Amino acid sequence: QEQLIESGGGLVQAGDSLRLSCAVSRRTFTSSAVGWFRQVPGKEREFVAVFNWDGGDAYYTDSVKGRFAISRDRAKNTLYLQVNNLKPEDTAVYYCAACARPYYSGGIYCTIEDDYDTWGQGTQVTVAS
């Protein structure tokens, strides 16, 4: 089973940018996709984006389109989430996770928490106004 480790969070000002990393421990990644979620205390995890590990395309929730972007370093088995123009409402713990469903473009699967079976420990992003 894969292990995912997030890093890159921190305390930033509104308008700043961060690059979050998700390192996958196994040499061979068997899941179809890796997703990013975020969670604030007292609320459910919210889907942010998902990356098609084989195809290289991504799908984003509407609230982050144009501000967040996923990229991958295949040699390092690492996925990145570039978060730009951060807003206070982006404050949350950000998690990456491996999707247990097949990936189809357009967000058919891998956009809800129940589709995922392996989670990282999370990285805190705090945006000050």
Coordinates of N, CA and C in Angstrom, one line a residue:
Q1 N 0.9 -1.2 0.0 CA 0.0 0.0 0.0 C 0.9 1.2 0.0
E2 N 0.4 2.2 -0.7 CA 1.2 3.5 -0.8 C 1.2 4.2 0.5
Q3 N 2.2 5.0 0.8 CA 2.2 6.0 1.9 C 2.4 7.3 1.3
L4 N 1.6 8.3 1.7 CA 1.7 9.6 1.2 C 2.1 10.6 2.3
I5 N 3.0 11.5 2.0 CA 3.5 12.4 3.0 C 3.4 13.8 2.4
E6 N 2.6 14.7 3.1 CA 2.5 16.1 2.6 C 3.5 17.0 3.3
S7 N 3.8 18.1 2.7 CA 4.7 19.1 3.3 C 4.4 20.4 2.5
G8 N 5.0 21.5 3.1 CA 4.9 22.7 2.4 C 4.0 23.7 2.9
G9 N 3.2 23.3 3.9 CA 2.2 24.3 4.5 C 2.9 25.4 5.3
G10 N 2.2 26.3 5.8 CA 2.7 27.4 6.6 C 1.8 28.5 6.8
L11 N 2.3 29.6 7.4 CA 1.5 30.8 7.7 C 1.9 31.8 6.7
V12 N 1.0 32.3 5.9 CA 1.2 33.3 4.9 C 0.2 34.4 4.9
Q13 N 0.5 35.5 4.2 CA -0.5 36.6 4.1 C -1.4 36.4 2.9
A14 N -2.5 37.0 3.0 CA -3.5 37.0 1.8 C -2.8 37.5 0.6
G15 N -3.0 36.8 -0.5 CA -2.3 37.1 -1.8 C -1.0 36.3 -2.0
D16 N -0.5 35.7 -1.0 CA 0.8 35.0 -1.2 C 0.5 33.6 -1.8
S17 N 1.6 32.9 -2.1 CA 1.5 31.6 -2.7 C 2.3 30.6 -1.9
L18 N 1.9 29.3 -2.1 CA 2.6 28.2 -1.5 C 2.7 27.1 -2.5
R19 N 3.6 26.2 -2.3 CA 3.6 24.9 -3.1 C 3.6 23.8 -2.1
L20 N 2.5 23.1 -2.1 CA 2.4 21.9 -1.2 C 2.9 20.7 -2.0
S21 N 3.5 19.8 -1.3 CA 4.1 18.6 -1.8 C 3.4 17.3 -1.3
C22 N 3.3 16.3 -2.1 CA 2.8 15.0 -1.7 C 3.7 14.0 -2.2
A23 N 4.5 13.4 -1.3 CA 5.5 12.4 -1.7 C 4.9 11.0 -1.5
V24 N 5.0 10.2 -2.6 CA 4.4 8.9 -2.5 C 5.6 7.9 -2.3
S25 N 5.4 7.1 -1.3 CA 6.6 6.3 -0.8 C 7.0 5.2 -1.7
R26 N 6.0 4.6 -2.4 CA 6.3 3.4 -3.2 C 6.9 3.8 -4.5
R27 N 7.8 2.9 -5.0 CA 8.4 3.1 -6.3 C 7.3 3.0 -7.4
T28 N 6.4 2.1 -7.3 CA 5.4 1.9 -8.3 C 4.1 2.3 -7.7
F29 N 3.5 3.4 -8.3 CA 2.3 3.9 -7.8 C 1.1 3.2 -8.5
T30 N 0.3 2.5 -7.8 CA -0.7 1.7 -8.4 C -2.1 2.3 -8.5
S31 N -2.3 3.4 -7.8 CA -3.6 4.1 -7.8 C -3.8 4.8 -9.1
S32 N -5.0 5.1 -9.5 CA -5.3 5.8 -10.7 C -5.1 7.3 -10.6
A33 N -5.2 7.8 -9.4 CA -5.2 9.2 -9.2 C -4.8 9.6 -7.8
V34 N -4.3 10.8 -7.6 CA -4.1 11.4 -6.3 C -4.9 12.6 -6.2
G35 N -5.6 12.7 -5.1 CA -6.4 13.9 -4.9 C -5.9 14.8 -3.7
W36 N -6.3 16.0 -3.7 CA -6.1 17.0 -2.7 C -7.4 17.3 -2.0
F37 N -7.5 17.3 -0.7 CA -8.6 17.7 0.0 C -8.2 18.7 1.1
R38 N -9.1 19.4 1.7 CA -8.8 20.3 2.8 C -9.9 20.2 3.8
Q39 N -9.5 20.5 5.0 CA -10.5 20.4 6.1 C -10.2 21.5 7.2
V40 N -11.3 22.2 7.6 CA -11.2 23.1 8.7 C -11.9 22.4 9.9
P41 N -11.6 22.8 11.1 CA -12.2 22.2 12.3 C -13.7 22.3 12.3
G42 N -14.3 21.2 12.6 CA -15.8 21.2 12.6 C -16.5 20.9 11.3
K43 N -15.7 20.8 10.2 CA -16.3 20.6 8.9 C -15.8 19.4 8.3
E44 N -16.5 18.9 7.3 CA -16.0 17.7 6.6 C -14.9 18.1 5.6
R45 N -14.1 17.1 5.2 CA -13.1 17.3 4.2 C -13.7 17.7 2.9
E46 N -13.1 18.7 2.3 CA -13.6 19.3 1.1 C -12.7 18.9 -0.1
F47 N -13.2 18.4 -1.1 CA -12.4 18.1 -2.3 C -11.8 19.4 -2.9
V48 N -10.6 19.4 -3.3 CA -9.9 20.5 -3.9 C -9.6 20.2 -5.4
A49 N -8.8 19.1 -5.6 CA -8.4 18.8 -6.9 C -7.9 17.3 -7.0
V50 N -7.8 16.8 -8.2 CA -7.4 15.4 -8.4 C -6.5 15.4 -9.6
F51 N -5.5 14.5 -9.6 CA -4.6 14.4 -10.7 C -4.6 13.0 -11.2
N52 N -4.7 12.9 -12.5 CA -4.7 11.6 -13.2 C -3.3 11.1 -13.3
W53 N -2.9 10.1 -12.5 CA -1.5 9.7 -12.4 C -0.9 9.2 -13.8
D54 N -1.7 8.5 -14.6 CA -1.2 8.0 -15.8 C -1.4 9.0 -17.0
G55 N -2.6 9.7 -17.0 CA -2.9 10.6 -18.1 C -2.3 12.0 -17.9
G56 N -2.0 12.4 -16.7 CA -1.5 13.7 -16.5 C -2.4 14.9 -16.4
D57 N -3.7 14.6 -16.6 CA -4.7 15.7 -16.5 C -5.2 15.9 -15.1
A58 N -5.8 17.0 -14.8 CA -6.3 17.3 -13.5 C -7.7 17.9 -13.5
Y59 N -8.4 17.8 -12.4 CA -9.7 18.3 -12.3 C -9.8 19.1 -11.0
Y60 N -10.4 20.3 -11.0 CA -10.4 21.2 -9.8 C -11.8 21.5 -9.4
T61 N -12.0 21.7 -8.1 CA -13.3 22.3 -7.7 C -13.4 23.7 -8.1
D62 N -14.6 24.2 -8.3 CA -14.7 25.5 -8.9 C -14.1 26.7 -8.1
S63 N -14.1 26.5 -6.8 CA -13.6 27.6 -6.0 C -12.1 27.9 -6.1
V64 N -11.4 26.9 -6.7 CA -9.9 27.1 -6.8 C -9.4 27.1 -8.2
K65 N -10.3 27.0 -9.2 CA -9.9 27.1 -10.6 C -9.3 28.4 -10.9
G66 N -8.1 28.3 -11.5 CA -7.4 29.6 -11.9 C -6.4 30.0 -10.8
R67 N -6.5 29.5 -9.6 CA -5.6 29.8 -8.5 C -4.7 28.7 -8.1
F68 N -5.2 27.5 -8.2 CA -4.5 26.3 -7.8 C -4.1 25.5 -9.0
A69 N -2.9 24.8 -9.0 CA -2.5 24.0 -10.1 C -1.7 22.8 -9.6
I70 N -2.0 21.7 -10.2 CA -1.2 20.5 -9.9 C -0.2 20.2 -10.9
S71 N 1.0 19.7 -10.4 CA 2.0 19.2 -11.3 C 2.7 18.0 -10.6
R72 N 3.5 17.3 -11.4 CA 4.1 16.1 -10.8 C 5.5 16.0 -11.3
D73 N 6.3 15.5 -10.4 CA 7.7 15.1 -10.7 C 7.7 13.5 -10.7
R74 N 7.6 12.9 -11.8 CA 7.5 11.5 -11.9 C 8.8 10.8 -11.3
A75 N 9.9 11.4 -11.5 CA 11.2 10.7 -11.0 C 11.2 10.7 -9.5
K76 N 10.6 11.8 -8.9 CA 10.6 11.8 -7.4 C 9.3 11.2 -6.8
N77 N 8.4 10.8 -7.7 CA 7.1 10.2 -7.2 C 6.4 11.3 -6.3
T78 N 6.5 12.5 -6.7 CA 5.9 13.6 -5.9 C 4.9 14.4 -6.7
L79 N 3.8 14.7 -6.1 CA 2.8 15.6 -6.6 C 2.8 16.9 -5.9
Y80 N 2.6 18.0 -6.7 CA 2.6 19.3 -6.1 C 1.3 20.0 -6.3
L81 N 0.9 20.8 -5.3 CA -0.2 21.6 -5.5 C 0.2 23.1 -5.3
Q82 N 0.3 23.8 -6.4 CA 0.7 25.2 -6.3 C -0.6 26.0 -6.0
V83 N -0.5 26.7 -4.9 CA -1.7 27.5 -4.4 C -1.3 29.0 -4.5
N84 N -2.0 29.7 -5.3 CA -1.7 31.1 -5.6 C -2.8 32.0 -5.1
N85 N -2.5 33.3 -4.9 CA -3.4 34.3 -4.5 C -4.3 33.8 -3.3
L86 N -3.6 33.3 -2.3 CA -4.3 32.7 -1.2 C -5.2 33.7 -0.5
K87 N -6.3 33.1 0.0 CA -7.4 33.9 0.7 C -7.5 33.3 2.1
P88 N -8.0 34.1 3.1 CA -8.2 33.6 4.4 C -9.1 32.4 4.4
E89 N -10.1 32.3 3.5 CA -10.9 31.1 3.5 C -10.2 29.9 2.9
D90 N -9.0 30.0 2.5 CA -8.2 28.8 2.1 C -7.5 28.2 3.3
T91 N -7.6 28.8 4.5 CA -7.0 28.2 5.7 C -7.6 26.9 6.0
A92 N -6.8 25.9 6.1 CA -7.3 24.5 6.4 C -6.1 23.6 6.5
V93 N -6.3 22.4 6.9 CA -5.3 21.3 6.8 C -5.5 20.7 5.4
Y94 N -4.5 20.6 4.6 CA -4.5 20.1 3.3 C -4.0 18.6 3.3
Y95 N -4.8 17.7 2.7 CA -4.4 16.3 2.6 C -4.3 15.9 1.2
C96 N -3.3 15.0 0.9 CA -3.4 14.3 -0.3 C -3.8 12.8 0.0
A97 N -4.3 12.2 -1.0 CA -4.8 10.8 -0.8 C -4.8 10.1 -2.2
A98 N -4.8 8.8 -2.1 CA -4.8 7.9 -3.2 C -6.2 7.4 -3.5
C99 N -6.6 7.6 -4.7 CA -8.0 7.2 -5.1 C -8.1 5.7 -5.4
A100 N -9.1 5.1 -4.8 CA -9.3 3.7 -5.0 C -10.2 3.4 -6.2
R101 N -10.8 4.4 -6.8 CA -11.7 4.2 -8.0 C -10.9 4.5 -9.3
P102 N -11.4 4.0 -10.4 CA -10.7 4.4 -11.7 C -11.0 5.8 -12.0
Y103 N -10.0 6.4 -12.6 CA -10.1 7.9 -12.9 C -10.7 8.1 -14.3
Y104 N -11.7 9.0 -14.3 CA -12.2 9.4 -15.6 C -12.2 10.9 -15.6
S105 N -11.9 11.5 -16.7 CA -11.8 13.0 -16.8 C -13.2 13.6 -16.5
G106 N -13.2 14.8 -16.0 CA -14.4 15.5 -15.7 C -15.0 15.3 -14.3
G107 N -14.2 14.6 -13.5 CA -14.7 14.5 -12.1 C -15.8 13.5 -11.8
I108 N -15.8 12.4 -12.7 CA -16.8 11.4 -12.5 C -16.6 10.6 -11.2
Y109 N -15.3 10.3 -10.9 CA -14.9 9.6 -9.7 C -13.8 10.4 -9.1
C110 N -13.4 10.0 -7.9 CA -12.2 10.6 -7.2 C -12.5 12.1 -6.8
T111 N -13.7 12.4 -6.5 CA -14.0 13.8 -6.0 C -14.7 13.8 -4.7
I112 N -14.9 12.6 -4.1 CA -15.4 12.5 -2.8 C -14.5 11.7 -1.9
E113 N -14.6 12.0 -0.6 CA -13.7 11.3 0.4 C -13.9 9.8 0.3
D114 N -15.0 9.3 0.1 CA -15.3 7.8 0.2 C -14.6 7.1 -1.0
D115 N -14.1 7.8 -2.0 CA -13.4 7.2 -3.1 C -12.0 6.9 -2.8
Y116 N -11.5 7.4 -1.7 CA -10.1 7.3 -1.4 C -9.8 6.3 -0.2
D117 N -8.7 5.6 -0.3 CA -8.4 4.6 0.7 C -7.1 4.8 1.4
T118 N -6.3 5.7 1.0 CA -5.0 6.0 1.7 C -4.8 7.5 1.7
W119 N -4.5 8.0 3.0 CA -4.4 9.4 3.2 C -3.1 9.7 3.8
G120 N -2.6 10.9 3.6 CA -1.4 11.5 4.3 C -1.9 12.1 5.6
Q121 N -0.9 12.6 6.3 CA -1.2 13.1 7.6 C -1.6 14.6 7.6
G122 N -1.5 15.2 6.5 CA -1.9 16.6 6.3 C -0.9 17.6 6.6
T123 N -1.0 18.8 6.0 CA -0.2 19.9 6.2 C -1.0 21.2 6.4
Q124 N -0.7 22.0 7.4 CA -1.6 23.1 7.8 C -1.2 24.3 6.9
V125 N -2.2 24.9 6.3 CA -2.1 26.2 5.6 C -2.9 27.2 6.3
T126 N -2.3 28.3 6.8 CA -3.0 29.4 7.5 C -2.7 30.7 6.7
V127 N -3.8 31.3 6.3 CA -3.7 32.6 5.5 C -4.2 33.7 6.4
A128 N -3.4 34.7 6.7 CA -3.7 35.8 7.5 C -4.2 36.9 6.6
S129 N -5.2 37.6 7.0 CA -5.8 38.7 6.2 C -5.0 40.0 6.4

